[in-house]
C-alpha positions as MATLAB code, in Angstrom:
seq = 'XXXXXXXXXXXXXXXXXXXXXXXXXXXXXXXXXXXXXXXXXXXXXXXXXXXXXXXXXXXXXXXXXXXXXXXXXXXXXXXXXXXXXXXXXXXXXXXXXXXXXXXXXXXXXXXXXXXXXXXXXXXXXXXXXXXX';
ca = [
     -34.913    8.035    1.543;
     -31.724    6.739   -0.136;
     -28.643    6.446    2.294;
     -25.538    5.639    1.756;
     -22.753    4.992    4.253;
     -19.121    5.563    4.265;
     -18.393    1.703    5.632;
     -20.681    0.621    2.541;
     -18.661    2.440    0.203;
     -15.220    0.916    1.617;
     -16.734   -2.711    1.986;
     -17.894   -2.399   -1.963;
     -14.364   -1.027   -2.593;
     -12.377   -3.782   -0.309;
     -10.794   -0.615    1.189;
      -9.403   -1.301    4.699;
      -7.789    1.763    5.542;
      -8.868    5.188    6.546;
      -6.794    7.429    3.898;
     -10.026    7.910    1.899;
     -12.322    8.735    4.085;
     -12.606   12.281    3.683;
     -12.772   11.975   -0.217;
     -15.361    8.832    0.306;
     -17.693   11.490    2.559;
     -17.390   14.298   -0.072;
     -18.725   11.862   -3.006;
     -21.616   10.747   -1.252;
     -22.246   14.277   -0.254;
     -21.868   15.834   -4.163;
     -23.615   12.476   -5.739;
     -26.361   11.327   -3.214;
     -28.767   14.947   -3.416;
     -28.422   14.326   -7.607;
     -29.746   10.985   -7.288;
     -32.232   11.412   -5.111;
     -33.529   14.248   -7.139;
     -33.606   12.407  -10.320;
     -35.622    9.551   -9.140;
     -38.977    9.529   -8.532;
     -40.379   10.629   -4.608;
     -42.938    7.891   -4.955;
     -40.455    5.795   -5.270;
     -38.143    7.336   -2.385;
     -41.610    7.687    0.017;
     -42.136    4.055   -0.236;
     -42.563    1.682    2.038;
     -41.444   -1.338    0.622;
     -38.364   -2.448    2.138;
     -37.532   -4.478   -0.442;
     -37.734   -0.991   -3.305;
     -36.065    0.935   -0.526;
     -32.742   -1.844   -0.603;
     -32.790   -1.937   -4.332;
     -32.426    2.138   -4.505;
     -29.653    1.854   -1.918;
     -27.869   -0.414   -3.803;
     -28.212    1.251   -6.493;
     -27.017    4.243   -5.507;
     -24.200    2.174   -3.453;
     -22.863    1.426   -6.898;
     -23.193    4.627   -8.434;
     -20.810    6.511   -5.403;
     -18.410    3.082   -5.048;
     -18.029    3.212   -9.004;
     -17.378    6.785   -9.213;
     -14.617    6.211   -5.972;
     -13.275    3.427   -7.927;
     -12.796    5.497  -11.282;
     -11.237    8.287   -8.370;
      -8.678    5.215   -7.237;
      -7.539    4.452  -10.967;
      -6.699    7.949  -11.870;
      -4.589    8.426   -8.601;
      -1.127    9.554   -9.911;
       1.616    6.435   -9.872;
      -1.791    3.814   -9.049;
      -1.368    2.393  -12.483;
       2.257    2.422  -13.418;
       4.059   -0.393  -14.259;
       7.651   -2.034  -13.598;
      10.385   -4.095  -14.327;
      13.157   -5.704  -12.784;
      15.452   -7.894  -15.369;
      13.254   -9.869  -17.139;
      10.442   -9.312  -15.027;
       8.007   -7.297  -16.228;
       4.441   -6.147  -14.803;
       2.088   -3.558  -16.801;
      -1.588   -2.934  -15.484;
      -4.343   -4.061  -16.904;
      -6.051   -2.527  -20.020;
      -9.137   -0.854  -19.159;
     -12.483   -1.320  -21.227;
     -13.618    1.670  -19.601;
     -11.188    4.114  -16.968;
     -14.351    6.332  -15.958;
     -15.964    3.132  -14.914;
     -12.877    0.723  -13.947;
     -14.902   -1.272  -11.635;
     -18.445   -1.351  -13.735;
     -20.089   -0.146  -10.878;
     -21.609    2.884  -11.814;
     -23.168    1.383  -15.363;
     -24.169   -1.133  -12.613;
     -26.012    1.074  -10.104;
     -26.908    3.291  -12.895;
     -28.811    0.119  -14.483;
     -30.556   -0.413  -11.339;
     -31.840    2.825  -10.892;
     -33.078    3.539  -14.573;
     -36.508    1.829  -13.320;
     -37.151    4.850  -10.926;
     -35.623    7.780  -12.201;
     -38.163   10.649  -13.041;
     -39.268   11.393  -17.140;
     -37.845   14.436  -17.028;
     -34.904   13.694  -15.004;
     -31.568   12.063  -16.761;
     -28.876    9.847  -15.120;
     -25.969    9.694  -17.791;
     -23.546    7.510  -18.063;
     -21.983    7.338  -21.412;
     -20.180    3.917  -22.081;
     -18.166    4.076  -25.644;
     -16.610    0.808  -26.913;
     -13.627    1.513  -28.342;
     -13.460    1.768  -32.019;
     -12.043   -1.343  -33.672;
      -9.508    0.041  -35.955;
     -10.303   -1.659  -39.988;
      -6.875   -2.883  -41.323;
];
C-alpha cells in the first residue's frame, strides 16, 4: 500500500516550519487515492520490500513536486529587488509546474507499475527556441 507522510514531504522539501502543514495533508490526500489507482494492485499487494520503497518514493516525489510547484506560485515567493546597484531577480524556470523536477521524477519511477489502461500525465514542453 503506498504511504506517504507529511514529515517525508517536508524533509524532501527542506521545509522546517509548520505553516504548510495543512496544505501538505490536503495534497497527499487529493494525489495519493489517484496514484494508487493508476498503478497496478499486484504491484501495491506485493511483498517485496524493496518494490514497496520504490512506489513510495515514487509517489514521495510526485506529492513533494506538486508542493514545490504550490511554493513557486505563492504570491511575492518569486519577486525580485534592488537596492542601488544591487540587484537580485529569481531564477528562470525550465519548467514552473515542475520547479523542483520532482514530479517528472516520481512520475518516471512509477511509469514501470502503472496499469495499461490507467495514465499518469505529466506534460513537460521545452520552450520553443525562437529562429532569428
Amino acid at each position: 500500500m503506498l504511504s506517504v507522510s507529511r514529515a517525508d514531504v517536508k524533509r524532501k522539501l527542506r521545509l522546517t516550519t509548520n505553516e504548510y502543514d495543512a496544505e501538505i495533508d490536503a495534497l497527499i490526500a487529493e494525489m495519493l487515492p489517484a496514484l494508487r489507482y493508476a498503478i497496478e494492485p499486484s504491484y501495491l499487494n506485493t511483498s517485496d520490500p524493496d518494490l514497496l520503497a520504490t512506489l513510495n518514493l515514487g509517489a514521495l516525489e510526485v506529492v513533494a513536486g506538486e508542493m514545490g510547484a504550490t511554493l513557486y506560485r505563492e504570491l511575492g515567493a518569486w519577486t525580485g529587488f534592488r537596492i542601488g546597484w544591487l540587484q537580485v531577480q529569481p531564477p528562470a524556470l525550465r519548467e514552473p509546474a515542475d520547479p523542483t523536477g520532482l514530479k517528472a521524477q516520481g512520475y518516471a519511477r512509477l511509469k514501470p507499475f502503472v496499469k495499461r489502461e490507467a495514465q499518469l500525465l505529466f506534460v513537460y514542453r521545452a520552450r520553443e527556441e525562437e529562429s532569428p
